[in-house]
Coordinates of C-alpha atoms in Angstrom, one line a residue:
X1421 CA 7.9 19.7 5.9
X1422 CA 6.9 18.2 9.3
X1423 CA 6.1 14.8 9.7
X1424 CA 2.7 15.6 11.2
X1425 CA 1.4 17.4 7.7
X1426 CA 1.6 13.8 6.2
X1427 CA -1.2 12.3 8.5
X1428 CA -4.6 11.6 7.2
X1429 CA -7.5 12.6 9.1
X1430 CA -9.7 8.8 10.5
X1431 CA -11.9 9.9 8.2
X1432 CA -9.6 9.8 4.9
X1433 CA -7.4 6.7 6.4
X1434 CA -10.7 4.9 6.8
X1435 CA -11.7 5.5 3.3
X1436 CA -8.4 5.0 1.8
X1437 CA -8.1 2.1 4.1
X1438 CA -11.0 0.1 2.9
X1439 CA -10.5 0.7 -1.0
X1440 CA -6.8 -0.9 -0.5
X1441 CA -8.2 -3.3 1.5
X1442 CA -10.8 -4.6 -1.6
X1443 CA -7.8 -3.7 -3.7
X1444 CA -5.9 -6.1 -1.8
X1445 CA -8.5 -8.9 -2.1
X1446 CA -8.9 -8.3 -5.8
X1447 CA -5.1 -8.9 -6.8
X1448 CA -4.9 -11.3 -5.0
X1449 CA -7.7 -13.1 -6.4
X1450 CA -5.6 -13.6 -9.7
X1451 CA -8.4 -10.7 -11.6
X1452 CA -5.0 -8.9 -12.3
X1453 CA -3.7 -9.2 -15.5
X1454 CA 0.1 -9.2 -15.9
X1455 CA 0.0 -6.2 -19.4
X1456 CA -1.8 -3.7 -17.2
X1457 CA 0.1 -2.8 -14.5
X1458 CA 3.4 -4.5 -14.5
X1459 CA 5.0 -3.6 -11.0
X1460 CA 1.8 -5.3 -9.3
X1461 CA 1.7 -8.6 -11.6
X1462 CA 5.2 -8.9 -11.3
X1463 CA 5.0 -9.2 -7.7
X1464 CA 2.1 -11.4 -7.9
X1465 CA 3.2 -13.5 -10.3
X1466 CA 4.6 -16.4 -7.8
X1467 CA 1.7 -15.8 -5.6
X1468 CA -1.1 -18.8 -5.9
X1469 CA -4.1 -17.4 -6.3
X1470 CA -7.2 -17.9 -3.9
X1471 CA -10.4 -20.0 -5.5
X1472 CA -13.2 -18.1 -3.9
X1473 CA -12.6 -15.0 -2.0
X1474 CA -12.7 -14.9 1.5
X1475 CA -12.7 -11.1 1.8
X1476 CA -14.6 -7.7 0.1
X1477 CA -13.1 -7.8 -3.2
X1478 CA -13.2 -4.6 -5.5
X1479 CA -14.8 -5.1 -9.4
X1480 CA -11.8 -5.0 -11.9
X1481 CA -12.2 -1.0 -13.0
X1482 CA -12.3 -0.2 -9.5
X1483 CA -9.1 -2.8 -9.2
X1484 CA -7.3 -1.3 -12.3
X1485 CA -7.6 2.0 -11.6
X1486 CA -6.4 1.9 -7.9
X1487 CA -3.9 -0.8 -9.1
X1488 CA -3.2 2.2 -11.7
X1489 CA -2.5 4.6 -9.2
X1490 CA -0.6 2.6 -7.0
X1491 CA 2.4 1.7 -9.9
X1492 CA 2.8 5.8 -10.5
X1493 CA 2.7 7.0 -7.0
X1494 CA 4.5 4.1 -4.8
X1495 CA 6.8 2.2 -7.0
X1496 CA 9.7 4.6 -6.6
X1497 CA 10.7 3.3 -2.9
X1498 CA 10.4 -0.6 -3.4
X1499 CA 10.7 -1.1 0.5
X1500 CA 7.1 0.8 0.3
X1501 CA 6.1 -1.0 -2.3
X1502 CA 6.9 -4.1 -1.0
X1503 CA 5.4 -3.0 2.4
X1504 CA 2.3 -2.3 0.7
X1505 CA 1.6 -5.6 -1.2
X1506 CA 2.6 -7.3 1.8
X1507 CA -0.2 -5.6 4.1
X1508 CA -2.9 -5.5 1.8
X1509 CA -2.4 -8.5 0.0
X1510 CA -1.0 -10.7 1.7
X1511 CA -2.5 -9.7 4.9
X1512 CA 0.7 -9.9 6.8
X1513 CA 1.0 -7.9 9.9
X1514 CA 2.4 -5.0 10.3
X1515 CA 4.8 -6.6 13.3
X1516 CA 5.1 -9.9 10.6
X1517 CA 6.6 -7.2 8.6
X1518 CA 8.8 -5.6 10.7
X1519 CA 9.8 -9.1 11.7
X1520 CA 11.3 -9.9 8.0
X1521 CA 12.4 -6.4 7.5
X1522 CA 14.8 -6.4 11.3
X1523 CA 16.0 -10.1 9.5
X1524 CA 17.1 -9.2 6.7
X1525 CA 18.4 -5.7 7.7
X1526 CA 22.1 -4.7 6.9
X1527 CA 23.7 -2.8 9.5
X1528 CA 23.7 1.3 9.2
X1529 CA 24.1 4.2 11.1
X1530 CA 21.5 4.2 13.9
X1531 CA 21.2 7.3 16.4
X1532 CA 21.5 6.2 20.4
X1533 CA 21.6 7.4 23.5
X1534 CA 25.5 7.1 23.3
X1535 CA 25.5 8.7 20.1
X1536 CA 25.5 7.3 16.6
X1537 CA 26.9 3.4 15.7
X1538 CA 26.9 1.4 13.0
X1539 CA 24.5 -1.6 14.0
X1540 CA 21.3 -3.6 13.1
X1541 CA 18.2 -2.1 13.2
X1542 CA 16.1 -3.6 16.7
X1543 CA 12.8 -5.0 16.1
X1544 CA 11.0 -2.0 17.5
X1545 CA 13.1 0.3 14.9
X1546 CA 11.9 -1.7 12.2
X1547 CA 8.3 -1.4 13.5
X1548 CA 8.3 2.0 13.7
X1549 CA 9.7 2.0 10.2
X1550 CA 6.7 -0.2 9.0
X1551 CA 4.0 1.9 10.6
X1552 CA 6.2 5.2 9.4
X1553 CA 6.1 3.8 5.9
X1554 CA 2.6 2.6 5.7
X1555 CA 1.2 5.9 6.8
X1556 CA 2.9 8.0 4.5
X1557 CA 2.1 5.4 1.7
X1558 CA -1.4 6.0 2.6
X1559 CA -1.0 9.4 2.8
X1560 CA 0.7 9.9 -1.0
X1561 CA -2.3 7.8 -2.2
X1562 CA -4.8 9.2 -0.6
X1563 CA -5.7 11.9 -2.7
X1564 CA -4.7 10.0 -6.2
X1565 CA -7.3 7.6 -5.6
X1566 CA -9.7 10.3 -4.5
X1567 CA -9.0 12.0 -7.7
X1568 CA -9.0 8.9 -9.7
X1569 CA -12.4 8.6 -8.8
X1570 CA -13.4 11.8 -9.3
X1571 CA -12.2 11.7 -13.3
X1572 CA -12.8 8.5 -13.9
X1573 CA -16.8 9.4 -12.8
X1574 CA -17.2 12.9 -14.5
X1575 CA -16.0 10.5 -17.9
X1576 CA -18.5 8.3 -17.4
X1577 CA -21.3 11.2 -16.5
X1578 CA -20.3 12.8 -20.2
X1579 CA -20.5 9.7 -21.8
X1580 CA -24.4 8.9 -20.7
X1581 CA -25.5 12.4 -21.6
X1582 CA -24.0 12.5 -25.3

């Protein structure tokens, strides 16, 4: 598959955006609790948790199901994961991230002009690594939480007319 199928349109990274973005706010507000979605708390768990938000914060059924969606889609590669709760809960930057990530890189096989050599990852590869890996994150949960949404509201529209 090219890597340019796995690009959202502004329009879908825009709405995805801003529901990880309330997301975001909402875990880290401590609403999470640690039985629903045990990948997220777990995470969280050595986090304080802020006293009065600061940022647009989700309600908890929009928070659980996105948080919901986020433990069956994501948790397979923990450097997404990690990525993930770092950006949009933590509000670190994507370069912060990059940052930690070229710091704590092992060496590995990087391609270079002179050919392939065992080294450590620059700052810019790790950067482009970030941005790779939050837009394909994006991506794979674009359309879960679009479909979340979209059961989660027929259930409730079959529940008011019985």
């Amino acid at each position: 598959m090219n890597v340019t199928q796995l690009r959202l349109n502004n329009e879908q990274y825009h709405w995805v955006n801003s529901w990880l973005e309330c997301w975001g706010a909402w875990v880290y507000s401590g609403r999470l609790e640690k039985p629903q979605s045990s990948l997220i708390a777990h995470c969280m768990a050595t986090k304080k948790p802020q006293e009065s938000p600061t940022r647009p914060m989700c309600n908890d059924d929009d928070g659980l199901l996105i948080s919901r969606v986020v433990d069956t889609v994501i948790p397979v590669d923990n450097q997404a994961f990690g990525i993930l709760l770092s950006y949009y809960v933590q509000r670190l930057s994507r370069y912060s991230i990059a940052a930690y990530s070229q710091k704590v890189a092992m060496p590995r096989n990087i391609s270079t002009r002179g050919g392939n050599r065992f080294k450590k990852p620059s700052l810019a590869t790790c950067r482009r690594e970030v941005d790779q890996i939050l837009e394909e994150s994006l991506y794979l949960l674009h359309n879960s939480i679009e479909q979340a949404f979209k059961c989660r509201k027929r259930v409730g529209k079959i529940k008011k007319v019985a």
